[in-house]
Short mmCIF file of C-alpha atoms in Angstrom, two decimals:
data_model
loop_
_atom_site.label_atom_id
_atom_site.label_comp_id
_atom_site.label_asym_id
_atom_site.label_seq_id
_atom_site.Cartn_x
_atom_site.Cartn_y
_atom_site.Cartn_z
CA MET D 1 151.56 200.79 136.64
CA LYS D 2 148.02 201.04 135.41
CA SER D 3 148.54 204.57 134.18
CA SER D 4 149.52 203.48 130.70
CA ARG D 5 146.22 201.72 130.24
CA LYS D 6 143.13 203.46 129.07
CA SER D 7 140.23 203.60 131.44
CA CYS D 8 137.26 201.43 130.81
CA PRO D 9 134.90 202.90 128.21
CA ILE D 10 131.78 202.49 130.32
CA GLY D 11 133.39 203.95 133.43
CA VAL D 12 133.38 200.90 135.64
CA PRO D 13 136.25 201.09 138.09
CA ILE D 14 139.12 198.83 137.10
CA LEU D 15 140.49 196.47 139.67
CA GLU D 16 144.18 196.39 140.34
CA ASN D 17 145.91 193.06 139.81
CA ASN D 18 146.39 192.45 143.51
CA GLN D 19 142.71 193.22 144.09
CA ILE D 20 141.69 190.56 141.59
CA VAL D 21 143.96 188.03 143.24
CA SER D 22 142.94 188.91 146.77
CA LYS D 23 139.28 188.70 145.81
CA LEU D 24 139.83 185.16 144.62
CA THR D 25 141.95 184.07 147.56
CA GLU D 26 139.39 185.41 150.01
CA LYS D 27 136.57 183.61 148.27
CA PHE D 28 138.24 180.26 147.73
CA GLN D 29 140.76 180.23 150.59
CA ASP D 30 143.33 177.48 150.12
CA LYS D 31 141.97 176.29 146.75
CA VAL D 32 143.52 179.32 145.09
CA ARG D 33 147.10 180.47 145.47
CA LYS D 34 148.70 183.65 144.23
CA LEU D 35 151.40 183.33 141.57
CA GLU D 36 154.14 185.86 140.88
CA LEU D 37 154.66 185.70 137.16
CA HIS D 38 154.99 189.26 136.01
CA PRO D 39 154.28 192.60 137.72
CA GLU D 40 151.51 193.44 135.29
CA GLN D 41 149.92 190.04 135.26
CA ALA D 42 147.37 188.78 137.71
CA ALA D 43 147.91 185.06 138.07
CA VAL D 44 146.64 182.37 140.38
CA ALA D 45 147.14 178.66 140.73
CA VAL D 46 143.89 176.75 141.12
CA GLU D 47 143.27 173.20 142.23
CA SER D 48 142.08 171.00 139.42
CA ALA D 49 138.79 170.01 141.06
CA SER D 50 137.66 173.55 141.84
CA LEU D 51 138.36 174.99 138.39
CA PRO D 52 134.72 175.09 137.15
CA GLU D 53 133.70 176.75 140.40
CA VAL D 54 136.37 179.43 140.02
CA ALA D 55 135.45 179.90 136.35
CA GLN D 56 131.83 180.40 137.30
CA PHE D 57 132.78 182.96 139.91
CA ILE D 58 135.11 185.08 137.78
CA LYS D 59 132.54 185.23 135.01
CA GLY D 60 129.56 186.05 137.17
CA ASP D 61 131.15 188.41 139.67
CA GLN D 62 130.20 192.00 138.95
CA ASP D 63 133.62 193.47 139.68
CA LEU D 64 135.67 190.81 137.95
CA ALA D 65 133.40 190.21 134.92
CA LEU D 66 136.05 188.07 133.22
CA ASP D 67 133.71 186.90 130.51
CA TYR D 68 136.08 185.95 127.69
CA ILE D 69 138.46 183.00 127.46
CA MET D 70 141.41 184.11 125.36
CA SER D 71 143.38 180.88 125.26
CA ILE D 72 144.00 177.59 126.93
CA SER D 73 147.42 175.99 126.65
CA GLY D 74 148.84 172.72 127.79
CA VAL D 75 152.38 172.84 129.13
CA ASP D 76 154.68 169.88 129.53
CA LEU D 77 157.20 170.38 132.32
CA LEU D 78 158.62 166.84 132.18
CA ASP D 79 159.74 166.10 135.75
CA ASN D 80 157.53 168.81 137.18
CA GLY D 81 154.35 167.40 135.71
CA MET D 82 152.01 169.19 133.37
CA GLU D 83 149.98 172.35 133.47
CA MET D 84 146.92 173.85 131.89
CA VAL D 85 147.16 177.60 131.53
CA TYR D 86 143.97 179.62 131.09
CA HIS D 87 143.95 183.25 130.02
CA PHE D 88 140.81 185.22 130.74
CA CYS D 89 139.98 188.80 130.01
CA SER D 90 137.06 191.10 130.55
CA THR D 91 135.28 192.71 127.64
CA THR D 92 133.67 195.32 129.84
CA GLN D 93 136.57 196.09 132.13
CA ASP D 94 140.19 196.39 131.26
CA HIS D 95 141.76 193.57 133.20
CA ARG D 96 142.97 190.06 132.69
CA LEU D 97 143.63 186.96 134.70
CA THR D 98 145.86 183.94 134.23
CA ILE D 99 144.92 180.68 135.88
CA LYS D 100 147.28 177.75 136.11
CA VAL D 101 146.22 174.24 137.00
CA LYS D 102 148.88 171.75 137.99
CA LEU D 103 148.41 168.24 136.64
CA ASP D 104 149.90 164.86 137.26
CA ARG D 105 151.95 163.80 134.24
CA GLU D 106 151.10 160.14 134.58
CA LYS D 107 147.39 160.77 134.62
CA PRO D 108 146.64 164.34 133.54
CA GLU D 109 143.02 165.22 134.11
CA VAL D 110 141.19 168.49 134.37
CA PRO D 111 137.46 169.27 134.44
CA THR D 112 135.96 171.08 131.48
CA ILE D 113 134.81 174.69 131.69
CA ILE D 114 132.59 174.58 128.63
CA GLU D 115 129.49 175.25 130.67
CA GLN D 116 130.95 178.50 131.92
CA PHE D 117 132.90 179.39 128.76
CA PRO D 118 131.65 177.70 125.58
CA GLY D 119 134.67 179.10 123.74
CA ALA D 120 136.87 176.68 125.67
CA ASN D 121 135.61 173.78 123.59
CA TRP D 122 138.24 173.64 120.85
CA TYR D 123 141.09 174.68 123.14
CA GLU D 124 140.34 171.77 125.40
CA ARG D 125 140.08 169.36 122.51
CA GLU D 126 143.45 170.58 121.27
CA ALA D 127 145.04 169.99 124.67
CA TRP D 128 143.52 166.53 124.78
CA GLU D 129 144.71 165.73 121.28
CA LEU D 130 148.25 167.04 121.44
CA PHE D 131 149.14 166.66 125.14
CA GLY D 132 146.92 163.76 126.14
CA ILE D 133 145.29 165.78 128.90
CA ASN D 134 141.96 164.16 129.65
CA ILE D 135 139.19 166.73 129.83
CA LEU D 136 136.59 165.43 132.25
CA GLY D 137 133.05 166.11 131.15
CA HIS D 138 133.91 167.33 127.67
CA PRO D 139 131.03 166.42 125.32
CA LYS D 140 133.08 165.75 122.20
CA LEU D 141 136.67 164.64 122.56
CA GLU D 142 137.52 163.94 118.91
CA ARG D 143 140.57 164.70 116.82
CA PHE D 144 140.51 167.69 114.58
CA LEU D 145 144.15 168.72 114.16
CA LEU D 146 145.80 165.36 113.65
CA VAL D 147 144.77 162.80 111.07
CA GLU D 148 141.75 160.74 112.03
CA ASP D 149 143.63 157.47 112.55
CA TRP D 150 146.49 158.95 114.55
CA ASP D 151 147.98 156.39 116.90
CA GLU D 152 151.45 157.74 117.59
CA GLY D 153 151.04 159.31 120.97
CA TYR D 154 150.85 162.97 121.89
CA PRO D 155 153.22 165.00 119.71
CA MET D 156 153.35 168.16 121.81
CA ARG D 157 154.83 166.35 124.76
CA LYS D 158 158.49 167.12 125.06
CA ASP D 159 159.62 163.52 125.06
CA TRP D 160 157.58 162.55 122.00
CA ASP D 161 159.68 161.01 119.24
CA GLU D 162 157.74 157.95 118.20
CA GLY D 163 156.07 158.87 114.91
CA LYS D 164 156.95 156.70 111.93
CA ASP D 165 157.68 159.80 109.86
CA PHE D 166 159.57 161.54 112.64
CA VAL D 167 163.19 162.55 112.00
CA LYS D 168 165.12 163.72 115.01
CA MET D 169 167.46 166.66 114.64
CA PRO D 170 171.04 165.33 114.65
CA GLU D 171 173.28 166.58 117.43
CA PHE D 172 176.18 168.70 116.26
CA MET B 1 141.73 176.98 53.72
CA GLY B 2 142.31 177.05 50.03
CA GLY B 3 143.07 174.21 47.71
CA SER B 4 146.50 175.54 47.10
CA LEU B 5 147.56 174.21 50.47
CA ARG B 6 146.64 170.66 49.54
CA GLN B 7 150.06 169.76 48.33
CA PRO B 8 151.99 166.69 49.29
CA GLY B 9 154.91 167.30 51.54
CA LEU B 10 158.48 166.27 51.04
CA VAL B 11 159.45 162.64 50.95
CA ARG B 12 162.44 161.90 53.10
CA ALA B 13 164.26 158.91 54.46
CA ASP B 14 164.94 158.85 58.17
CA ARG B 15 167.90 157.22 59.79
CA ASP B 16 166.21 153.84 60.07
CA GLY B 17 165.54 153.74 56.39
CA TYR B 18 161.77 154.09 56.61
CA LEU B 19 160.06 156.50 54.33
CA TYR B 20 157.67 159.01 55.70
CA ARG B 21 155.97 162.04 54.29
CA HIS B 22 156.81 165.30 55.86
CA PHE B 23 153.70 167.45 56.00
CA SER B 24 153.82 171.02 57.00
CA LEU B 25 151.52 172.06 59.81
CA ARG B 26 149.14 173.87 57.48
CA THR B 27 148.87 170.91 55.19
CA CYS B 28 147.87 168.75 58.11
CA LEU B 29 145.08 171.07 59.09
CA CYS B 30 143.75 170.91 55.56
CA LEU B 31 142.64 167.37 56.22
CA GLU B 32 139.62 168.76 58.00
CA GLU B 33 138.03 169.57 54.68
CA GLY B 34 136.14 166.47 53.75
CA SER B 35 139.07 164.20 53.12
CA ILE B 36 139.06 160.62 54.25
CA GLU B 37 141.60 161.27 56.97
CA VAL B 38 139.09 163.29 58.98
CA GLY B 39 137.95 160.12 60.68
CA VAL B 40 141.50 159.38 61.60
CA VAL B 41 142.08 162.80 63.01
CA SER B 42 138.96 162.66 65.13
CA LYS B 43 140.16 159.52 66.84
CA VAL B 44 143.57 160.80 67.77
CA PRO B 45 145.52 159.49 69.52
CA VAL B 46 144.13 156.07 70.30
CA PHE B 47 143.55 154.71 66.80
CA MET B 48 146.10 156.78 65.01
CA GLU B 49 148.87 154.34 65.69
CA LYS B 50 146.94 151.49 64.21
CA MET B 51 146.27 153.18 60.86
CA PRO B 52 148.67 152.56 58.03
CA GLY B 53 150.89 155.54 57.70
CA GLY B 54 149.42 157.06 60.83
CA THR B 55 152.80 157.91 62.19
CA ILE B 56 153.15 160.58 59.54
CA LEU B 57 150.36 162.56 61.06
CA LEU B 58 151.23 161.54 64.58
CA THR B 59 154.66 163.09 64.32
CA GLN B 60 153.16 166.38 63.33
CA LEU B 61 150.35 166.15 65.84
CA ASP B 62 152.93 165.66 68.57
CA LYS B 63 154.37 169.00 67.72
CA VAL B 64 151.01 170.74 67.44
CA MET B 65 149.61 169.31 70.63
CA ASN B 66 152.79 169.78 72.62
CA TRP B 67 153.14 173.30 71.36
CA SER B 68 149.57 174.13 72.33
CA ARG B 69 149.89 172.49 75.74
CA ALA B 70 153.18 174.13 76.54
CA SER B 71 151.93 177.52 75.42
CA SER B 72 148.76 177.54 77.47
CA LEU B 73 149.54 176.05 80.85
CA TRP B 74 146.61 176.92 83.05
CA TYR B 75 147.70 176.45 86.60
CA LEU B 76 145.54 175.70 89.56
CA LEU B 77 144.72 178.56 91.87
CA PHE B 78 146.03 176.83 94.92
CA GLY B 79 148.70 177.54 97.51
CA THR B 80 149.27 176.52 101.09
CA ALA B 81 151.98 178.73 102.57
CA CYS B 82 154.51 181.48 101.95
CA CYS B 83 155.52 180.11 98.54
CA ALA B 84 152.02 180.97 97.38
CA ILE B 85 152.76 184.64 97.98
CA GLU B 86 155.75 184.35 95.71
CA MET B 87 153.58 182.55 93.18
CA MET B 88 151.01 185.34 93.32
CA CYS B 89 153.80 187.83 92.79
CA THR B 90 154.91 185.88 89.73
CA GLY B 91 151.41 185.99 88.38
CA ALA B 92 151.09 189.71 88.98
CA SER B 93 152.14 192.52 86.69
CA ARG B 94 155.85 192.80 87.49
CA TYR B 95 156.79 189.25 86.48
CA ASP B 96 153.61 188.53 84.55
CA PHE B 97 153.00 184.84 83.97
CA ASP B 98 150.55 185.79 81.23
CA ARG B 99 153.36 186.37 78.78
CA LEU B 100 154.12 182.64 78.97
CA GLY B 101 150.48 181.92 78.20
CA MET B 102 149.91 180.89 81.79
CA ILE B 103 146.85 181.97 83.72
CA PHE B 104 145.30 181.03 87.02
CA ARG B 105 142.40 178.65 86.81
CA ALA B 106 140.34 178.11 89.95
CA SER B 107 138.89 174.78 88.90
CA PRO B 108 141.06 171.65 88.94
CA ARG B 109 138.99 170.21 86.12
CA GLN B 110 140.22 172.88 83.75
CA ALA B 111 143.78 173.23 85.00
CA ASP B 112 146.84 171.59 83.46
CA LEU B 113 149.44 172.41 86.05
CA MET B 114 149.55 172.34 89.80
CA PHE B 115 152.09 174.36 91.73
CA VAL B 116 152.50 172.78 95.12
CA ALA B 117 153.35 176.10 96.70
CA GLY B 118 154.07 175.67 100.37
CA THR B 119 154.15 173.30 103.30
CA ILE B 120 151.91 170.27 103.00
CA THR B 121 150.88 168.68 106.28
CA HIS B 122 149.78 165.10 106.72
CA LYS B 123 146.27 166.41 107.20
CA MET B 124 146.42 168.38 103.96
CA ALA B 125 148.07 165.71 101.78
CA PRO B 126 144.92 163.68 101.00
CA ARG B 127 143.15 166.89 99.96
CA VAL B 128 146.02 167.80 97.62
CA LYS B 129 145.83 164.34 96.14
CA VAL B 130 142.10 164.75 95.52
CA LEU B 131 142.76 168.04 93.73
CA TYR B 132 145.41 166.35 91.61
CA GLU B 133 143.09 163.51 90.72
CA GLN B 134 140.36 165.93 89.73
CA MET B 135 142.65 167.50 87.14
CA SER B 136 142.22 166.04 83.68
CA GLU B 137 145.18 164.55 81.89
CA PRO B 138 147.67 165.55 80.72
CA ARG B 139 148.48 167.16 84.03
CA TYR B 140 151.72 168.37 85.45
CA VAL B 141 152.99 169.11 88.94
CA LEU B 142 155.65 171.60 89.92
CA ALA B 143 156.94 171.34 93.48
CA MET B 144 157.79 174.86 94.54
CA GLY B 145 160.12 175.49 97.45
CA GLY B 146 161.89 173.42 100.08
CA CYS B 147 158.72 172.39 101.92
CA ALA B 148 157.03 170.86 98.90
CA ILE B 149 160.24 169.14 97.85
CA ARG B 150 161.48 167.69 101.12
CA GLY B 151 159.70 169.23 104.08
CA GLY B 152 161.94 172.29 104.09
CA PRO B 153 162.78 173.76 107.51
CA PHE B 154 160.22 171.38 109.02
CA TYR B 155 162.17 168.27 108.13
CA TYR B 156 163.42 167.60 111.65
CA ASP B 157 161.47 167.30 114.90
CA THR B 158 158.03 167.69 113.47
CA TYR B 159 154.95 165.56 113.63
CA SER B 160 152.72 167.29 111.13
CA VAL B 161 154.63 168.10 107.94
CA LEU B 162 154.79 165.80 104.92
CA LYS B 163 158.39 165.32 103.84
CA GLY B 164 157.92 165.95 100.16
CA ILE B 165 154.79 166.09 98.02
CA ASP B 166 156.24 163.40 95.76
CA LYS B 167 155.29 160.88 98.43
CA VAL B 168 151.70 161.50 97.39
CA ILE B 169 151.63 162.68 93.76
CA PRO B 170 154.23 162.52 90.97
CA VAL B 171 156.24 165.68 90.41
CA ASP B 172 157.56 166.89 87.04
CA VAL B 173 159.74 169.82 88.05
CA TYR B 174 161.32 170.77 91.36
CA VAL B 175 162.06 174.44 92.03
CA PRO B 176 164.28 174.84 95.10
CA GLY B 177 164.31 177.87 97.35
CA CYS B 178 162.71 179.06 100.54
CA PRO B 179 160.71 180.49 98.94
CA PRO B 180 161.98 180.55 95.35
CA ARG B 181 162.08 183.93 93.71
CA PRO B 182 159.71 184.56 90.80
CA GLU B 183 162.59 184.22 88.38
CA SER B 184 163.24 180.71 89.68
CA LEU B 185 159.62 179.79 89.33
CA MET B 186 159.51 181.04 85.76
CA GLU B 187 162.68 179.11 85.00
CA GLY B 188 160.98 176.01 86.36
CA CYS B 189 157.97 176.65 84.15
CA ILE B 190 160.16 177.03 81.09
CA LYS B 191 161.85 173.73 81.98
CA LEU B 192 158.42 172.17 82.20
CA MET B 193 157.51 173.59 78.79
CA ASP B 194 160.65 172.05 77.36
CA LYS B 195 159.67 168.77 78.89
CA ILE B 196 156.17 168.95 77.45
CA LYS B 197 157.57 169.65 74.02
CA GLN B 198 159.51 166.37 74.16
CA GLU B 199 156.43 164.30 74.89
CA LYS B 200 154.89 161.79 72.50
CA LEU B 201 151.17 161.48 71.97
CA SER B 202 151.53 157.74 72.07
CA ASP B 203 152.58 158.06 75.72
CA TRP B 204 149.13 159.37 76.50
CA SER B 205 147.22 157.00 74.25
CA SER B 206 147.58 154.01 76.52
CA ASP B 207 146.88 153.41 80.15
CA LEU B 208 150.57 152.92 80.71
CA GLY B 209 151.19 156.63 80.89
CA LYS B 210 151.81 158.59 84.04
CA GLN B 211 149.96 157.26 87.01
CA PRO B 212 149.96 158.69 90.49
CA ASP B 213 151.82 156.65 93.03
CA SER B 214 149.42 154.49 94.89
CA LYS B 215 149.77 155.04 98.61
#
């Protein structure tokens, strides 16, 4: 499965997906759970409280070296709550990791990982702004995508239809 | 200009029975040479209406000014989405806006025409309005494409897109399409030129002219 990928330019051995996941599950025991998303994708579910700890580990660990945050997305699952999805990759080794954090829809909260990954700053602000996910410990939760005086809820939530300029698609 | 051009024009009666002198364009321009009407010409258009017989010149000045405005529409170098690509194409060599006397101008202070080319979001709308207000009058706006006219494909189920630029600034010509082809855009510009040629200077001489919608 890895054969199609090029080897790492500096010759560091590349971990297989299951090795990445097993490394995390051994380290964090029941705080991390393996997810089966796609055969080529290493993915784990992490408890909300232990996210900064996991982020610190995957960045600092010599084998993992996941030092780059590619994206952070909020996901609204309606009855199944909400999720934050983090995509990490390594700039020195050719592997990636997806981390999902399950959130309560009534009170979505997740700790910030800015200390570990400063690039997470705007992604987390975006999730706060558009999904209403409270980012605990974020130094600057201010709007930058919506207008400054926005007071019409969180437009990326699936049940959002409250804006004064909002026109719902008619049902055919 | 030689003295031979200083000839009185024809005297005609219009439909209302008033007499007015019909000057040719060249005769009008002759007034620059030391004649008493120079002072009148320099205060066009505000005082022109108040001068006895001023309407004679005003009628001709309408034509001159409208002709010059319509023939040299400098449009603002400004676009927000895919329509701007079509606008660039219209300005490039194949369709060649230059042959209509139209050129890009990157400064709103020296532009006459604004193409609203593309989707305008609520966040962007105040900035567009500022650009419009920085343009000196007379200024014209052409809404290009479905997004600028009515929100386009983003009309339904969206939180971010303004449903028509005419909610913020007045629009002279609407060019439909998604995006409009360069031919459509040029047609819209020619319509605008026709509109400019129908204008009266007296419309611009008072504060009752076009004003942006206050919102």
